[in-house]
mmCIF file with all atom_site columns, C-alpha atoms in Angstrom:
data_model
loop_
_atom_site.group_PDB
_atom_site.id
_atom_site.type_symbol
_atom_site.label_atom_id
_atom_site.label_alt_id
_atom_site.label_comp_id
_atom_site.label_asym_id
_atom_site.label_entity_id
_atom_site.label_seq_id
_atom_site.pdbx_PDB_ins_code
_atom_site.Cartn_x
_atom_site.Cartn_y
_atom_site.Cartn_z
_atom_site.occupancy
_atom_site.B_iso_or_equiv
_atom_site.pdbx_formal_charge
_atom_site.auth_seq_id
_atom_site.auth_comp_id
_atom_site.auth_asym_id
_atom_site.auth_atom_id
_atom_site.pdbx_PDB_model_num
ATOM 1   C CA . UNK A 1 1   ? 63.068 -4.544  -41.853 1.00 0.00 ? 1   UNK A CA 1
ATOM 2   C CA . UNK A 1 2   ? 59.666 -2.896  -41.456 1.00 0.00 ? 2   UNK A CA 1
ATOM 3   C CA . UNK A 1 3   ? 58.712 -5.565  -38.881 1.00 0.00 ? 3   UNK A CA 1
ATOM 4   C CA . UNK A 1 4   ? 61.761 -4.726  -36.732 1.00 0.00 ? 4   UNK A CA 1
ATOM 5   C CA . UNK A 1 5   ? 61.021 -1.020  -36.976 1.00 0.00 ? 5   UNK A CA 1
ATOM 6   C CA . UNK A 1 6   ? 57.486 -1.606  -35.628 1.00 0.00 ? 6   UNK A CA 1
ATOM 7   C CA . UNK A 1 7   ? 58.865 -3.758  -32.819 1.00 0.00 ? 7   UNK A CA 1
ATOM 8   C CA . UNK A 1 8   ? 61.349 -1.046  -31.835 1.00 0.00 ? 8   UNK A CA 1
ATOM 9   C CA . UNK A 1 9   ? 58.627 1.614   -31.865 1.00 0.00 ? 9   UNK A CA 1
ATOM 10  C CA . UNK A 1 10  ? 55.905 -0.397  -30.077 1.00 0.00 ? 10  UNK A CA 1
ATOM 11  C CA . UNK A 1 11  ? 57.977 -2.344  -27.501 1.00 0.00 ? 11  UNK A CA 1
ATOM 12  C CA . UNK A 1 12  ? 58.798 0.679   -25.288 1.00 0.00 ? 12  UNK A CA 1
ATOM 13  C CA . UNK A 1 13  ? 55.074 1.366   -24.945 1.00 0.00 ? 13  UNK A CA 1
ATOM 14  C CA . UNK A 1 14  ? 54.495 -2.094  -23.465 1.00 0.00 ? 14  UNK A CA 1
ATOM 15  C CA . UNK A 1 15  ? 57.584 -1.928  -21.270 1.00 0.00 ? 15  UNK A CA 1
ATOM 16  C CA . UNK A 1 16  ? 56.134 1.121   -19.490 1.00 0.00 ? 16  UNK A CA 1
ATOM 17  C CA . UNK A 1 17  ? 52.499 -0.029  -19.541 1.00 0.00 ? 17  UNK A CA 1
ATOM 18  C CA . UNK A 1 18  ? 52.543 -1.192  -15.900 1.00 0.00 ? 18  UNK A CA 1
ATOM 19  C CA . UNK A 1 19  ? 51.664 1.053   -12.968 1.00 0.00 ? 19  UNK A CA 1
ATOM 20  C CA . UNK A 1 20  ? 54.616 3.267   -12.098 1.00 0.00 ? 20  UNK A CA 1
ATOM 21  C CA . UNK A 1 21  ? 55.097 4.081   -8.431  1.00 0.00 ? 21  UNK A CA 1
ATOM 22  C CA . UNK A 1 22  ? 55.994 7.698   -9.183  1.00 0.00 ? 22  UNK A CA 1
ATOM 23  C CA . UNK A 1 23  ? 52.712 8.387   -11.032 1.00 0.00 ? 23  UNK A CA 1
ATOM 24  C CA . UNK A 1 24  ? 50.017 10.428  -9.352  1.00 0.00 ? 24  UNK A CA 1
ATOM 25  C CA . UNK A 1 25  ? 46.710 8.525   -9.524  1.00 0.00 ? 25  UNK A CA 1
ATOM 26  C CA . UNK A 1 26  ? 43.392 9.123   -7.790  1.00 0.00 ? 26  UNK A CA 1
ATOM 27  C CA . UNK A 1 27  ? 42.888 6.560   -5.029  1.00 0.00 ? 27  UNK A CA 1
ATOM 28  C CA . UNK A 1 28  ? 39.342 5.504   -4.151  1.00 0.00 ? 28  UNK A CA 1
ATOM 29  C CA . UNK A 1 29  ? 40.139 3.752   -0.872  1.00 0.00 ? 29  UNK A CA 1
ATOM 30  C CA . UNK A 1 30  ? 43.152 2.854   1.293   1.00 0.00 ? 30  UNK A CA 1
ATOM 31  C CA . UNK A 1 31  ? 43.114 -0.131  3.667   1.00 0.00 ? 31  UNK A CA 1
ATOM 32  C CA . UNK A 1 32  ? 45.954 -0.919  6.063   1.00 0.00 ? 32  UNK A CA 1
ATOM 33  C CA . UNK A 1 33  ? 46.977 -4.406  7.109   1.00 0.00 ? 33  UNK A CA 1
ATOM 34  C CA . UNK A 1 34  ? 49.773 -6.909  7.577   1.00 0.00 ? 34  UNK A CA 1
ATOM 35  C CA . UNK A 1 35  ? 51.135 -9.545  5.171   1.00 0.00 ? 35  UNK A CA 1
ATOM 36  C CA . UNK A 1 36  ? 50.040 -13.013 6.273   1.00 0.00 ? 36  UNK A CA 1
ATOM 37  C CA . UNK A 1 37  ? 51.719 -14.919 3.432   1.00 0.00 ? 37  UNK A CA 1
ATOM 38  C CA . UNK A 1 38  ? 53.752 -14.182 0.305   1.00 0.00 ? 38  UNK A CA 1
ATOM 39  C CA . UNK A 1 39  ? 54.161 -16.316 -2.778  1.00 0.00 ? 39  UNK A CA 1
ATOM 40  C CA . UNK A 1 40  ? 56.314 -15.255 -5.707  1.00 0.00 ? 40  UNK A CA 1
ATOM 41  C CA . UNK A 1 41  ? 55.003 -16.656 -8.971  1.00 0.00 ? 41  UNK A CA 1
ATOM 42  C CA . UNK A 1 42  ? 56.758 -17.051 -12.292 1.00 0.00 ? 42  UNK A CA 1
ATOM 43  C CA . UNK A 1 43  ? 54.435 -17.920 -15.145 1.00 0.00 ? 43  UNK A CA 1
ATOM 44  C CA . UNK A 1 44  ? 55.617 -18.747 -18.633 1.00 0.00 ? 44  UNK A CA 1
ATOM 45  C CA . UNK A 1 45  ? 53.456 -18.415 -21.690 1.00 0.00 ? 45  UNK A CA 1
ATOM 46  C CA . UNK A 1 46  ? 54.391 -19.791 -25.093 1.00 0.00 ? 46  UNK A CA 1
ATOM 47  C CA . UNK A 1 47  ? 53.567 -17.427 -27.918 1.00 0.00 ? 47  UNK A CA 1
ATOM 48  C CA . UNK A 1 48  ? 53.360 -19.207 -31.240 1.00 0.00 ? 48  UNK A CA 1
ATOM 49  C CA . UNK A 1 49  ? 55.045 -17.807 -34.312 1.00 0.00 ? 49  UNK A CA 1
ATOM 50  C CA . UNK A 1 50  ? 52.552 -16.447 -36.829 1.00 0.00 ? 50  UNK A CA 1
ATOM 51  C CA . UNK A 1 51  ? 54.759 -15.938 -39.887 1.00 0.00 ? 51  UNK A CA 1
ATOM 52  C CA . UNK A 1 52  ? 52.537 -18.062 -42.186 1.00 0.00 ? 52  UNK A CA 1
ATOM 53  C CA . UNK A 1 53  ? 55.555 -19.227 -44.192 1.00 0.00 ? 53  UNK A CA 1
ATOM 54  C CA . UNK A 1 54  ? 56.585 -15.836 -45.557 1.00 0.00 ? 54  UNK A CA 1
ATOM 55  C CA . UNK A 1 55  ? 59.978 -16.021 -43.866 1.00 0.00 ? 55  UNK A CA 1
ATOM 56  C CA . UNK A 1 56  ? 60.560 -19.488 -45.325 1.00 0.00 ? 56  UNK A CA 1
ATOM 57  C CA . UNK A 1 57  ? 59.675 -18.228 -48.805 1.00 0.00 ? 57  UNK A CA 1
ATOM 58  C CA . UNK A 1 58  ? 61.981 -15.244 -48.378 1.00 0.00 ? 58  UNK A CA 1
ATOM 59  C CA . UNK A 1 59  ? 64.793 -17.565 -47.247 1.00 0.00 ? 59  UNK A CA 1
ATOM 60  C CA . UNK A 1 60  ? 64.267 -19.740 -50.318 1.00 0.00 ? 60  UNK A CA 1
ATOM 61  C CA . UNK A 1 61  ? 64.436 -16.737 -52.638 1.00 0.00 ? 61  UNK A CA 1
ATOM 62  C CA . UNK A 1 62  ? 67.596 -15.383 -51.013 1.00 0.00 ? 62  UNK A CA 1
ATOM 63  C CA . UNK A 1 63  ? 69.191 -18.841 -50.964 1.00 0.00 ? 63  UNK A CA 1
ATOM 64  C CA . UNK A 1 64  ? 68.306 -19.296 -54.653 1.00 0.00 ? 64  UNK A CA 1
ATOM 65  C CA . UNK A 1 65  ? 69.841 -15.941 -55.543 1.00 0.00 ? 65  UNK A CA 1
ATOM 66  C CA . UNK A 1 66  ? 73.043 -16.785 -53.688 1.00 0.00 ? 66  UNK A CA 1
ATOM 67  C CA . UNK A 1 67  ? 73.175 -20.281 -55.230 1.00 0.00 ? 67  UNK A CA 1
ATOM 68  C CA . UNK A 1 68  ? 72.696 -18.804 -58.700 1.00 0.00 ? 68  UNK A CA 1
ATOM 69  C CA . UNK A 1 69  ? 76.056 -17.041 -58.366 1.00 0.00 ? 69  UNK A CA 1
ATOM 70  C CA . UNK A 1 70  ? 77.961 -20.341 -58.489 1.00 0.00 ? 70  UNK A CA 1
ATOM 71  C CA . UNK A 1 71  ? 78.671 -22.816 -61.271 1.00 0.00 ? 71  UNK A CA 1
ATOM 72  C CA . UNK A 1 72  ? 77.779 -22.679 -64.921 1.00 0.00 ? 72  UNK A CA 1
ATOM 73  C CA . UNK A 1 73  ? 75.222 -24.456 -67.129 1.00 0.00 ? 73  UNK A CA 1
ATOM 74  C CA . UNK A 1 74  ? 73.602 -27.384 -65.345 1.00 0.00 ? 74  UNK A CA 1
ATOM 75  C CA . UNK A 1 75  ? 75.820 -26.790 -62.293 1.00 0.00 ? 75  UNK A CA 1
ATOM 76  C CA . UNK A 1 76  ? 74.355 -23.324 -61.934 1.00 0.00 ? 76  UNK A CA 1
ATOM 77  C CA . UNK A 1 77  ? 70.792 -24.734 -61.892 1.00 0.00 ? 77  UNK A CA 1
ATOM 78  C CA . UNK A 1 78  ? 71.777 -27.307 -59.266 1.00 0.00 ? 78  UNK A CA 1
ATOM 79  C CA . UNK A 1 79  ? 73.498 -24.642 -57.152 1.00 0.00 ? 79  UNK A CA 1
ATOM 80  C CA . UNK A 1 80  ? 70.382 -22.438 -57.396 1.00 0.00 ? 80  UNK A CA 1
ATOM 81  C CA . UNK A 1 81  ? 68.107 -25.292 -56.299 1.00 0.00 ? 81  UNK A CA 1
ATOM 82  C CA . UNK A 1 82  ? 70.418 -26.296 -53.441 1.00 0.00 ? 82  UNK A CA 1
ATOM 83  C CA . UNK A 1 83  ? 70.672 -22.641 -52.340 1.00 0.00 ? 83  UNK A CA 1
ATOM 84  C CA . UNK A 1 84  ? 66.880 -22.272 -52.382 1.00 0.00 ? 84  UNK A CA 1
ATOM 85  C CA . UNK A 1 85  ? 66.354 -25.425 -50.306 1.00 0.00 ? 85  UNK A CA 1
ATOM 86  C CA . UNK A 1 86  ? 69.109 -24.455 -47.853 1.00 0.00 ? 86  UNK A CA 1
ATOM 87  C CA . UNK A 1 87  ? 67.775 -20.891 -47.530 1.00 0.00 ? 87  UNK A CA 1
ATOM 88  C CA . UNK A 1 88  ? 64.234 -22.136 -46.900 1.00 0.00 ? 88  UNK A CA 1
ATOM 89  C CA . UNK A 1 89  ? 65.490 -24.607 -44.299 1.00 0.00 ? 89  UNK A CA 1
ATOM 90  C CA . UNK A 1 90  ? 67.570 -22.023 -42.432 1.00 0.00 ? 90  UNK A CA 1
ATOM 91  C CA . UNK A 1 91  ? 64.756 -19.457 -42.494 1.00 0.00 ? 91  UNK A CA 1
ATOM 92  C CA . UNK A 1 92  ? 62.180 -21.985 -41.321 1.00 0.00 ? 92  UNK A CA 1
ATOM 93  C CA . UNK A 1 93  ? 64.289 -23.209 -38.415 1.00 0.00 ? 93  UNK A CA 1
ATOM 94  C CA . UNK A 1 94  ? 65.346 -19.730 -37.271 1.00 0.00 ? 94  UNK A CA 1
ATOM 95  C CA . UNK A 1 95  ? 62.255 -17.577 -37.786 1.00 0.00 ? 95  UNK A CA 1
ATOM 96  C CA . UNK A 1 96  ? 59.353 -19.904 -37.020 1.00 0.00 ? 96  UNK A CA 1
ATOM 97  C CA . UNK A 1 97  ? 60.304 -20.552 -33.436 1.00 0.00 ? 97  UNK A CA 1
ATOM 98  C CA . UNK A 1 98  ? 57.833 -20.062 -30.644 1.00 0.00 ? 98  UNK A CA 1
ATOM 99  C CA . UNK A 1 99  ? 58.747 -17.439 -28.076 1.00 0.00 ? 99  UNK A CA 1
ATOM 100 C CA . UNK A 1 100 ? 58.442 -17.877 -24.332 1.00 0.00 ? 100 UNK A CA 1
ATOM 101 C CA . UNK A 1 101 ? 57.311 -14.856 -22.335 1.00 0.00 ? 101 UNK A CA 1
ATOM 102 C CA . UNK A 1 102 ? 57.799 -14.951 -18.573 1.00 0.00 ? 102 UNK A CA 1
ATOM 103 C CA . UNK A 1 103 ? 55.501 -13.069 -16.216 1.00 0.00 ? 103 UNK A CA 1
ATOM 104 C CA . UNK A 1 104 ? 56.723 -12.431 -12.678 1.00 0.00 ? 104 UNK A CA 1
ATOM 105 C CA . UNK A 1 105 ? 53.984 -11.930 -10.111 1.00 0.00 ? 105 UNK A CA 1
ATOM 106 C CA . UNK A 1 106 ? 53.611 -11.810 -6.347  1.00 0.00 ? 106 UNK A CA 1
ATOM 107 C CA . UNK A 1 107 ? 50.583 -13.184 -4.487  1.00 0.00 ? 107 UNK A CA 1
ATOM 108 C CA . UNK A 1 108 ? 49.880 -11.583 -1.116  1.00 0.00 ? 108 UNK A CA 1
ATOM 109 C CA . UNK A 1 109 ? 47.439 -12.699 1.550   1.00 0.00 ? 109 UNK A CA 1
ATOM 110 C CA . UNK A 1 110 ? 46.831 -9.691  3.783   1.00 0.00 ? 110 UNK A CA 1
ATOM 111 C CA . UNK A 1 111 ? 44.992 -9.457  7.080   1.00 0.00 ? 111 UNK A CA 1
ATOM 112 C CA . UNK A 1 112 ? 43.459 -5.999  7.281   1.00 0.00 ? 112 UNK A CA 1
ATOM 113 C CA . UNK A 1 113 ? 43.145 -3.960  10.473  1.00 0.00 ? 113 UNK A CA 1
ATOM 114 C CA . UNK A 1 114 ? 39.456 -4.938  10.563  1.00 0.00 ? 114 UNK A CA 1
ATOM 115 C CA . UNK A 1 115 ? 40.401 -8.652  10.517  1.00 0.00 ? 115 UNK A CA 1
ATOM 116 C CA . UNK A 1 116 ? 39.401 -9.435  6.923   1.00 0.00 ? 116 UNK A CA 1
ATOM 117 C CA . UNK A 1 117 ? 41.657 -11.473 4.647   1.00 0.00 ? 117 UNK A CA 1
ATOM 118 C CA . UNK A 1 118 ? 42.411 -9.943  1.244   1.00 0.00 ? 118 UNK A CA 1
ATOM 119 C CA . UNK A 1 119 ? 44.267 -11.806 -1.500  1.00 0.00 ? 119 UNK A CA 1
ATOM 120 C CA . UNK A 1 120 ? 46.061 -9.708  -4.144  1.00 0.00 ? 120 UNK A CA 1
ATOM 121 C CA . UNK A 1 121 ? 48.126 -10.832 -7.123  1.00 0.00 ? 121 UNK A CA 1
ATOM 122 C CA . UNK A 1 122 ? 50.200 -8.080  -8.709  1.00 0.00 ? 122 UNK A CA 1
ATOM 123 C CA . UNK A 1 123 ? 53.271 -7.584  -10.888 1.00 0.00 ? 123 UNK A CA 1
ATOM 124 C CA . UNK A 1 124 ? 56.602 -8.305  -9.234  1.00 0.00 ? 124 UNK A CA 1
ATOM 125 C CA . UNK A 1 125 ? 58.613 -5.184  -8.429  1.00 0.00 ? 125 UNK A CA 1
ATOM 126 C CA . UNK A 1 126 ? 62.198 -5.707  -7.274  1.00 0.00 ? 126 UNK A CA 1
ATOM 127 C CA . UNK A 1 127 ? 61.979 -2.359  -5.422  1.00 0.00 ? 127 UNK A CA 1
ATOM 128 C CA . UNK A 1 128 ? 59.068 -3.666  -3.316  1.00 0.00 ? 128 UNK A CA 1
ATOM 129 C CA . UNK A 1 129 ? 59.917 -7.083  -1.813  1.00 0.00 ? 129 UNK A CA 1
ATOM 130 C CA . UNK A 1 130 ? 57.333 -8.409  0.623   1.00 0.00 ? 130 UNK A CA 1
ATOM 131 C CA . UNK A 1 131 ? 57.832 -10.641 3.654   1.00 0.00 ? 131 UNK A CA 1
ATOM 132 C CA . UNK A 1 132 ? 55.409 -12.137 6.154   1.00 0.00 ? 132 UNK A CA 1
ATOM 133 C CA . UNK A 1 133 ? 54.606 -9.573  8.835   1.00 0.00 ? 133 UNK A CA 1
ATOM 134 C CA . UNK A 1 134 ? 55.254 -6.473  6.684   1.00 0.00 ? 134 UNK A CA 1
ATOM 135 C CA . UNK A 1 135 ? 52.826 -3.632  7.385   1.00 0.00 ? 135 UNK A CA 1
ATOM 136 C CA . UNK A 1 136 ? 51.154 -2.783  4.055   1.00 0.00 ? 136 UNK A CA 1
ATOM 137 C CA . UNK A 1 137 ? 48.540 -0.530  2.548   1.00 0.00 ? 137 UNK A CA 1
ATOM 138 C CA . UNK A 1 138 ? 46.111 -1.705  -0.096  1.00 0.00 ? 138 UNK A CA 1
ATOM 139 C CA . UNK A 1 139 ? 45.379 1.049   -2.616  1.00 0.00 ? 139 UNK A CA 1
ATOM 140 C CA . UNK A 1 140 ? 42.084 0.701   -4.464  1.00 0.00 ? 140 UNK A CA 1
ATOM 141 C CA . UNK A 1 141 ? 41.915 2.456   -7.865  1.00 0.00 ? 141 UNK A CA 1
ATOM 142 C CA . UNK A 1 142 ? 39.067 2.618   -10.350 1.00 0.00 ? 142 UNK A CA 1
ATOM 143 C CA . UNK A 1 143 ? 40.867 0.051   -12.507 1.00 0.00 ? 143 UNK A CA 1
ATOM 144 C CA . UNK A 1 144 ? 42.453 -2.239  -9.911  1.00 0.00 ? 144 UNK A CA 1
ATOM 145 C CA . UNK A 1 145 ? 44.358 -2.683  -6.678  1.00 0.00 ? 145 UNK A CA 1
ATOM 146 C CA . UNK A 1 146 ? 47.978 -2.203  -5.661  1.00 0.00 ? 146 UNK A CA 1
ATOM 147 C CA . UNK A 1 147 ? 49.772 -3.176  -2.435  1.00 0.00 ? 147 UNK A CA 1
ATOM 148 C CA . UNK A 1 148 ? 52.714 -1.193  -1.059  1.00 0.00 ? 148 UNK A CA 1
ATOM 149 C CA . UNK A 1 149 ? 54.789 -1.667  2.068   1.00 0.00 ? 149 UNK A CA 1
ATOM 150 C CA . UNK A 1 150 ? 53.956 0.955   4.711   1.00 0.00 ? 150 UNK A CA 1
ATOM 151 C CA . UNK A 1 151 ? 57.047 2.567   6.177   1.00 0.00 ? 151 UNK A CA 1
#
């Protein structure tokens, strides 16, 4: 339960960690150009489960407690053992799965007004879809670069 509470409290921080277009930020330099090529990239990363067996142990305990409610005498011991094994198996198969995280990026090759080629890879934004020939501006910040379509 505590783990889910942390996830619910921390996850919104990561969801809004990317550069927001409506944020005011100091810009060091602006360069204008035109998109020469666009490539949308989808990268998947497998994140391994790091439960170290605690979920399996918890499943075994819960399964054993449930199994202990059935039968009597030797039957009760068998039901407890079967419940523990079943609980451990279910917990292991459901909680120790690897997660796949997908990153959506866009790679832009831009020819600047001075004739230089600049390659930028940035987060995909469905409000800013690029096509070859789009006039763009490259915004240089102290911590990175962002490309926007010039209207």
